[in-house]
Structure formats: C-alpha cells, structure tokens
Amino acid sequence: MKVLVPVKRVVDFNVKVRVKADHSGVDLANVKMALNPFCEIAVEEAVRLKEQGIATEIVVVSVGPNAAQEQLRTALALGADRAILVESADELNSLAVAKLLKAVVEKEQPQLVILGKQAIDSDNNQTGQMLGALTGYAQGTFASKVEVAGDKVNVTREIDGGLQTVALNLPAIVTTDLRLNEPRYASLPNIMKAKKKPLDVVTPDALGVSTASTVKTLKVEAPAARQAGIKVKSVAELVDKLKNEAKVI
C-alpha cells in the first residue's frame, strides 16, 4: 500500500505571530518555521502503518515556496521514503491546494491519503474535504483511530456527541485529530539519512493546474488586547461584581 501524506510549512507554534505594519498579512521575516503539528501526526500515523507491514511506501508532498524543502526533509527524517514539493510562491487558498494535491494523487495513485485536519496558520479545516470531493474518494475526518483491514479502513471520528466509526473503501482520505497519536522525534542518524532521500520539485504548471484565486485578503489584524483579570476575596464579592459590574447575571 502506498500512503500519501500532504504536509504544510507554518510558523512555529511557539512563536508569537506579528501582523505587518500595512495589515497585508503576517510578518514572516526572521520567523522560525516548522512542520504543521497536525501534519506531524499524519506522518507518524503513516510511519506506524509501515512499521505494521501495511504500508509499503510513504510519499510526503508539500505545496509552497522552495524553503518548504526543510519541512519535507523533516518528514523524511521521521520515516517517509520520498518527497514532492509543488513549488509556488503564491498565497494559495484551500481549493487551490486541493486541486494541486488531486493532480499529485492522480500521478502517484496512493491507496491512502493521510493529512492533518487543519493548519495552525489559517485554521480553515477545508483541504482534506475538498480533496475528497475532487477525487471522489471516501473520507474519514477528525480521526482519533485508524485501522486498515483488507481493502477497507476503519476510522474512529471525534464528533460533538462522542465517537463515530466509519468503514471506508480504499482508496480513501483520512484527516488526523490531536488524539490519534503522539509524533516521535527524528533521531540524528535519520536526519542524516533524510538528506539523501529523493525529493522532487514540480510546478503547478507542470501539473496542469491553475492556482488563480477568487478570494482576496482585505486586511489582517491582531486580536484586540484583553484586559487583565482581578482577584476577589469571596464568592459573594464575585457574584456582586458579575451582577453589578459585568451585568452577566
């Protein structure tokens, strides 16, 4: 079984994001970038499937600038076999990324596509579902457990009411939730080996995909500053402030 894992380059979650002075976007100058945490979970799940003897090859793919090769090398160090970078300097929306991934899926013909449910920069939670719609593959989103059995994959999903298990016919698409697994750290030997693993670079034009967007970002603003909280000495004082000052009760 071939497993395809799309990954994304994002601002490291430990970094405090700054908005550009002209409010055109997020300031990425001299900012530490990293592999999206949900994508790390997707890579880990694919590696575990390979360790179980279910997956035979893991291909990671990223859509973004040339610098995204760094994150692809990280995924290779975690256990992926080879990587593909769809190089584009444009700011692509979820649909454009899904169209590019569809072209990669058609070329690679994986039996299973595992990707993070969302990226921590845009938080859209759209690409996996859009890819499912474009390819016609069955999809299991927000996965907290994945079990491959023959030509099916059973996905336990986290939903508002608890857990739901769906049985999908392969090929299928799975998007990962936080509780699916805990990603491993890349060892130094594997980091060195990752430098020699194949990494192909293609362009949207080479894939025959137009990335023209109908969505335009008008303005980006930082969240409003929150006022500091206060301490109260008793429950009575708390109730009084909620009633007379906050007027919420």
PDB file of N, CA and C in Angstrom, residues 164-225:
ATOM      1  N   GLN A 164     -17.565   8.311  16.489  1.00  0.00           N
ATOM      2  CA  GLN A 164     -18.284   7.646  15.397  1.00  0.00           C
ATOM      3  C   GLN A 164     -17.264   6.863  14.577  1.00  0.00           C
ATOM      4  N   THR A 165     -17.564   5.603  14.262  1.00  0.00           N
ATOM      5  CA  THR A 165     -16.662   4.787  13.451  1.00  0.00           C
ATOM      6  C   THR A 165     -17.263   4.574  12.070  1.00  0.00           C
ATOM      7  N   VAL A 166     -16.473   4.880  11.046  1.00  0.00           N
ATOM      8  CA  VAL A 166     -16.917   4.703   9.671  1.00  0.00           C
ATOM      9  C   VAL A 166     -15.969   3.735   8.967  1.00  0.00           C
ATOM     10  N   ALA A 167     -16.521   2.898   8.092  1.00  0.00           N
ATOM     11  CA  ALA A 167     -15.731   1.957   7.303  1.00  0.00           C
ATOM     12  C   ALA A 167     -15.643   2.489   5.884  1.00  0.00           C
ATOM     13  N   LEU A 168     -14.440   2.758   5.418  1.00  0.00           N
ATOM     14  CA  LEU A 168     -14.232   3.352   4.109  1.00  0.00           C
ATOM     15  C   LEU A 168     -13.588   2.344   3.159  1.00  0.00           C
ATOM     16  N   ASN A 169     -14.059   2.322   1.927  1.00  0.00           N
ATOM     17  CA  ASN A 169     -13.405   1.527   0.900  1.00  0.00           C
ATOM     18  C   ASN A 169     -12.168   2.261   0.404  1.00  0.00           C
ATOM     19  N   LEU A 170     -11.085   1.534   0.238  1.00  0.00           N
ATOM     20  CA  LEU A 170      -9.876   2.127  -0.314  1.00  0.00           C
ATOM     21  C   LEU A 170     -10.018   2.287  -1.824  1.00  0.00           C
ATOM     22  N   PRO A 171      -9.434   3.330  -2.417  1.00  0.00           N
ATOM     23  CA  PRO A 171      -8.622   4.377  -1.799  1.00  0.00           C
ATOM     24  C   PRO A 171      -9.489   5.356  -0.990  1.00  0.00           C
ATOM     25  N   ALA A 172      -8.863   5.936   0.036  1.00  0.00           N
ATOM     26  CA  ALA A 172      -9.611   6.804   0.939  1.00  0.00           C
ATOM     27  C   ALA A 172      -8.723   7.937   1.445  1.00  0.00           C
ATOM     28  N   ILE A 173      -9.380   8.927   2.042  1.00  0.00           N
ATOM     29  CA  ILE A 173      -8.699  10.090   2.605  1.00  0.00           C
ATOM     30  C   ILE A 173      -9.033  10.166   4.086  1.00  0.00           C
ATOM     31  N   VAL A 174      -8.000  10.362   4.914  1.00  0.00           N
ATOM     32  CA  VAL A 174      -8.181  10.471   6.356  1.00  0.00           C
ATOM     33  C   VAL A 174      -7.533  11.765   6.828  1.00  0.00           C
ATOM     34  N   THR A 175      -8.257  12.533   7.652  1.00  0.00           N
ATOM     35  CA  THR A 175      -7.650  13.724   8.260  1.00  0.00           C
ATOM     36  C   THR A 175      -7.509  13.466   9.755  1.00  0.00           C
ATOM     37  N   THR A 176      -6.369  13.876  10.311  1.00  0.00           N
ATOM     38  CA  THR A 176      -6.000  13.480  11.668  1.00  0.00           C
ATOM     39  C   THR A 176      -6.400  14.496  12.717  1.00  0.00           C
ATOM     40  N   ASP A 177      -6.813  13.987  13.865  1.00  0.00           N
ATOM     41  CA  ASP A 177      -7.092  14.823  15.026  1.00  0.00           C
ATOM     42  C   ASP A 177      -5.955  14.662  16.029  1.00  0.00           C
ATOM     43  N   LEU A 178      -5.966  15.472  17.080  1.00  0.00           N
ATOM     44  CA  LEU A 178      -4.856  15.500  18.040  1.00  0.00           C
ATOM     45  C   LEU A 178      -4.654  14.180  18.754  1.00  0.00           C
ATOM     46  N   ARG A 179      -5.723  13.451  19.053  1.00  0.00           N
ATOM     47  CA  ARG A 179      -5.619  12.267  19.875  1.00  0.00           C
ATOM     48  C   ARG A 179      -5.309  10.994  19.091  1.00  0.00           C
ATOM     49  N   LEU A 180      -5.004  11.125  17.803  1.00  0.00           N
ATOM     50  CA  LEU A 180      -4.698   9.936  17.006  1.00  0.00           C
ATOM     51  C   LEU A 180      -3.396   9.287  17.464  1.00  0.00           C
ATOM     52  N   ASN A 181      -2.365  10.084  17.700  1.00  0.00           N
ATOM     53  CA  ASN A 181      -1.080   9.544  18.160  1.00  0.00           C
ATOM     54  C   ASN A 181      -0.211  10.679  18.697  1.00  0.00           C
ATOM     55  N   GLU A 182       0.956  10.318  19.180  1.00  0.00           N
ATOM     56  CA  GLU A 182       1.950  11.308  19.607  1.00  0.00           C
ATOM     57  C   GLU A 182       3.168  11.165  18.704  1.00  0.00           C
ATOM     58  N   PRO A 183       3.469  12.166  17.886  1.00  0.00           N
ATOM     59  CA  PRO A 183       4.587  12.054  16.940  1.00  0.00           C
ATOM     60  C   PRO A 183       5.918  11.830  17.650  1.00  0.00           C
ATOM     61  N   ARG A 184       6.778  11.063  16.992  1.00  0.00           N
ATOM     62  CA  ARG A 184       8.119  10.801  17.513  1.00  0.00           C
ATOM     63  C   ARG A 184       9.068  11.942  17.155  1.00  0.00           C
ATOM     64  N   TYR A 185      10.219  11.941  17.768  1.00  0.00           N
ATOM     65  CA  TYR A 185      11.273  12.882  17.411  1.00  0.00           C
ATOM     66  C   TYR A 185      12.205  12.209  16.401  1.00  0.00           C
ATOM     67  N   ALA A 186      12.713  12.997  15.482  1.00  0.00           N
ATOM     68  CA  ALA A 186      13.638  12.461  14.490  1.00  0.00           C
ATOM     69  C   ALA A 186      15.014  12.278  15.128  1.00  0.00           C
ATOM     70  N   SER A 187      15.592  11.086  14.972  1.00  0.00           N
ATOM     71  CA  SER A 187      16.926  10.827  15.507  1.00  0.00           C
ATOM     72  C   SER A 187      17.979  11.428  14.583  1.00  0.00           C
ATOM     73  N   LEU A 188      19.161  11.667  15.126  1.00  0.00           N
ATOM     74  CA  LEU A 188      20.241  12.249  14.330  1.00  0.00           C
ATOM     75  C   LEU A 188      20.612  11.375  13.129  1.00  0.00           C
ATOM     76  N   PRO A 189      20.733  10.044  13.276  1.00  0.00           N
ATOM     77  CA  PRO A 189      21.023   9.211  12.099  1.00  0.00           C
ATOM     78  C   PRO A 189      19.956   9.340  11.014  1.00  0.00           C
ATOM     79  N   ASN A 190      18.681   9.404  11.429  1.00  0.00           N
ATOM     80  CA  ASN A 190      17.605   9.527  10.438  1.00  0.00           C
ATOM     81  C   ASN A 190      17.610  10.900   9.772  1.00  0.00           C
ATOM     82  N   ILE A 191      18.013  11.934  10.513  1.00  0.00           N
ATOM     83  CA  ILE A 191      18.137  13.270   9.920  1.00  0.00           C
ATOM     84  C   ILE A 191      19.212  13.266   8.843  1.00  0.00           C
ATOM     85  N   MET A 192      20.311  12.573   9.103  1.00  0.00           N
ATOM     86  CA  MET A 192      21.388  12.474   8.111  1.00  0.00           C
ATOM     87  C   MET A 192      20.949  11.656   6.908  1.00  0.00           C
ATOM     88  N   LYS A 193      20.222  10.559   7.149  1.00  0.00           N
ATOM     89  CA  LYS A 193      19.730   9.733   6.046  1.00  0.00           C
ATOM     90  C   LYS A 193      18.731  10.487   5.180  1.00  0.00           C
ATOM     91  N   ALA A 194      17.942  11.375   5.813  1.00  0.00           N
ATOM     92  CA  ALA A 194      16.905  12.114   5.085  1.00  0.00           C
ATOM     93  C   ALA A 194      17.499  13.007   4.006  1.00  0.00           C
ATOM     94  N   LYS A 195      18.744  13.431   4.200  1.00  0.00           N
ATOM     95  CA  LYS A 195      19.395  14.304   3.220  1.00  0.00           C
ATOM     96  C   LYS A 195      19.630  13.607   1.889  1.00  0.00           C
ATOM     97  N   LYS A 196      19.667  12.268   1.916  1.00  0.00           N
ATOM     98  CA  LYS A 196      19.941  11.505   0.705  1.00  0.00           C
ATOM     99  C   LYS A 196      18.672  10.922   0.076  1.00  0.00           C
ATOM    100  N   LYS A 197      17.551  11.069   0.760  1.00  0.00           N
ATOM    101  CA  LYS A 197      16.297  10.545   0.208  1.00  0.00           C
ATOM    102  C   LYS A 197      15.806  11.434  -0.930  1.00  0.00           C
ATOM    103  N   PRO A 198      15.139  10.858  -1.941  1.00  0.00           N
ATOM    104  CA  PRO A 198      14.713  11.651  -3.115  1.00  0.00           C
ATOM    105  C   PRO A 198      13.671  12.701  -2.790  1.00  0.00           C
ATOM    106  N   LEU A 199      13.861  13.897  -3.348  1.00  0.00           N
ATOM    107  CA  LEU A 199      12.914  14.996  -3.206  1.00  0.00           C
ATOM    108  C   LEU A 199      12.747  15.647  -4.572  1.00  0.00           C
ATOM    109  N   ASP A 200      11.582  15.482  -5.159  1.00  0.00           N
ATOM    110  CA  ASP A 200      11.305  16.031  -6.489  1.00  0.00           C
ATOM    111  C   ASP A 200      10.583  17.365  -6.361  1.00  0.00           C
ATOM    112  N   VAL A 201      10.936  18.295  -7.240  1.00  0.00           N
ATOM    113  CA  VAL A 201      10.292  19.609  -7.256  1.00  0.00           C
ATOM    114  C   VAL A 201       9.545  19.772  -8.571  1.00  0.00           C
ATOM    115  N   VAL A 202       8.245  20.089  -8.478  1.00  0.00           N
ATOM    116  CA  VAL A 202       7.424  20.324  -9.661  1.00  0.00           C
ATOM    117  C   VAL A 202       6.715  21.666  -9.504  1.00  0.00           C
ATOM    118  N   THR A 203       6.098  22.134 -10.560  1.00  0.00           N
ATOM    119  CA  THR A 203       5.367  23.397 -10.518  1.00  0.00           C
ATOM    120  C   THR A 203       3.887  23.150 -10.803  1.00  0.00           C
ATOM    121  N   PRO A 204       3.022  24.069 -10.404  1.00  0.00           N
ATOM    122  CA  PRO A 204       1.602  23.925 -10.744  1.00  0.00           C
ATOM    123  C   PRO A 204       1.384  23.802 -12.251  1.00  0.00           C
ATOM    124  N   ASP A 205       2.162  24.549 -13.039  1.00  0.00           N
ATOM    125  CA  ASP A 205       2.022  24.469 -14.495  1.00  0.00           C
ATOM    126  C   ASP A 205       2.351  23.077 -15.006  1.00  0.00           C
ATOM    127  N   ALA A 206       3.381  22.461 -14.431  1.00  0.00           N
ATOM    128  CA  ALA A 206       3.757  21.112 -14.847  1.00  0.00           C
ATOM    129  C   ALA A 206       2.656  20.105 -14.525  1.00  0.00           C
ATOM    130  N   LEU A 207       1.887  20.383 -13.474  1.00  0.00           N
ATOM    131  CA  LEU A 207       0.771  19.508 -13.102  1.00  0.00           C
ATOM    132  C   LEU A 207      -0.503  19.859 -13.858  1.00  0.00           C
ATOM    133  N   GLY A 208      -0.456  20.962 -14.631  1.00  0.00           N
ATOM    134  CA  GLY A 208      -1.625  21.380 -15.400  1.00  0.00           C
ATOM    135  C   GLY A 208      -2.732  21.948 -14.543  1.00  0.00           C
ATOM    136  N   VAL A 209      -2.357  22.616 -13.459  1.00  0.00           N
ATOM    137  CA  VAL A 209      -3.358  23.149 -12.519  1.00  0.00           C
ATOM    138  C   VAL A 209      -3.229  24.663 -12.446  1.00  0.00           C
ATOM    139  N   SER A 210      -4.356  25.357 -12.573  1.00  0.00           N
ATOM    140  CA  SER A 210      -4.382  26.803 -12.393  1.00  0.00           C
ATOM    141  C   SER A 210      -4.649  27.116 -10.928  1.00  0.00           C
ATOM    142  N   THR A 211      -3.824  27.987 -10.345  1.00  0.00           N
ATOM    143  CA  THR A 211      -3.975  28.320  -8.926  1.00  0.00           C
ATOM    144  C   THR A 211      -4.568  29.714  -8.726  1.00  0.00           C
ATOM    145  N   ALA A 212      -5.167  30.262  -9.778  1.00  0.00           N
ATOM    146  CA  ALA A 212      -5.782  31.586  -9.667  1.00  0.00           C
ATOM    147  C   ALA A 212      -6.877  31.552  -8.604  1.00  0.00           C
ATOM    148  N   SER A 213      -6.862  32.546  -7.721  1.00  0.00           N
ATOM    149  CA  SER A 213      -7.795  32.571  -6.599  1.00  0.00           C
ATOM    150  C   SER A 213      -8.884  33.609  -6.807  1.00  0.00           C
ATOM    151  N   THR A 214     -10.072  33.280  -6.345  1.00  0.00           N
ATOM    152  CA  THR A 214     -11.183  34.235  -6.369  1.00  0.00           C
ATOM    153  C   THR A 214     -11.358  34.895  -5.010  1.00  0.00           C
ATOM    154  N   VAL A 215     -10.462  34.559  -4.084  1.00  0.00           N
ATOM    155  CA  VAL A 215     -10.522  35.106  -2.728  1.00  0.00           C
ATOM    156  C   VAL A 215      -9.396  36.117  -2.550  1.00  0.00           C
ATOM    157  N   LYS A 216      -9.707  37.268  -1.971  1.00  0.00           N
ATOM    158  CA  LYS A 216      -8.717  38.313  -1.755  1.00  0.00           C
ATOM    159  C   LYS A 216      -8.710  38.716  -0.284  1.00  0.00           C
ATOM    160  N   THR A 217      -7.521  38.769   0.297  1.00  0.00           N
ATOM    161  CA  THR A 217      -7.388  39.210   1.684  1.00  0.00           C
ATOM    162  C   THR A 217      -7.423  40.732   1.728  1.00  0.00           C
ATOM    163  N   LEU A 218      -8.391  41.280   2.419  1.00  0.00           N
ATOM    164  CA  LEU A 218      -8.529  42.728   2.501  1.00  0.00           C
ATOM    165  C   LEU A 218      -7.681  43.326   3.616  1.00  0.00           C
ATOM    166  N   LYS A 219      -7.678  42.662   4.778  1.00  0.00           N
ATOM    167  CA  LYS A 219      -6.968  43.230   5.916  1.00  0.00           C
ATOM    168  C   LYS A 219      -6.712  42.150   6.961  1.00  0.00           C
ATOM    169  N   VAL A 220      -5.556  42.208   7.573  1.00  0.00           N
ATOM    170  CA  VAL A 220      -5.209  41.286   8.655  1.00  0.00           C
ATOM    171  C   VAL A 220      -4.922  42.101   9.909  1.00  0.00           C
ATOM    172  N   GLU A 221      -5.579  41.753  11.006  1.00  0.00           N
ATOM    173  CA  GLU A 221      -5.395  42.480  12.257  1.00  0.00           C
ATOM    174  C   GLU A 221      -5.118  41.516  13.393  1.00  0.00           C
ATOM    175  N   ALA A 222      -4.320  41.969  14.346  1.00  0.00           N
ATOM    176  CA  ALA A 222      -4.070  41.178  15.552  1.00  0.00           C
ATOM    177  C   ALA A 222      -5.308  41.221  16.444  1.00  0.00           C
ATOM    178  N   PRO A 223      -5.539  40.199  17.248  1.00  0.00           N
ATOM    179  CA  PRO A 223      -6.688  40.214  18.169  1.00  0.00           C
ATOM    180  C   PRO A 223      -6.593  41.395  19.131  1.00  0.00           C
ATOM    181  N   ALA A 224      -7.724  41.899  19.532  1.00  0.00           N
ATOM    182  CA  ALA A 224      -7.741  43.005  20.492  1.00  0.00           C
ATOM    183  C   ALA A 224      -7.130  42.564  21.813  1.00  0.00           C
ATOM    184  N   ALA A 225      -6.388  43.453  22.434  1.00  0.00           N
ATOM    185  CA  ALA A 225      -5.747  43.136  23.722  1.00  0.00           C
ATOM    186  C   ALA A 225      -6.805  42.933  24.800  1.00  0.00           C
TER     187      ALA A 225
END
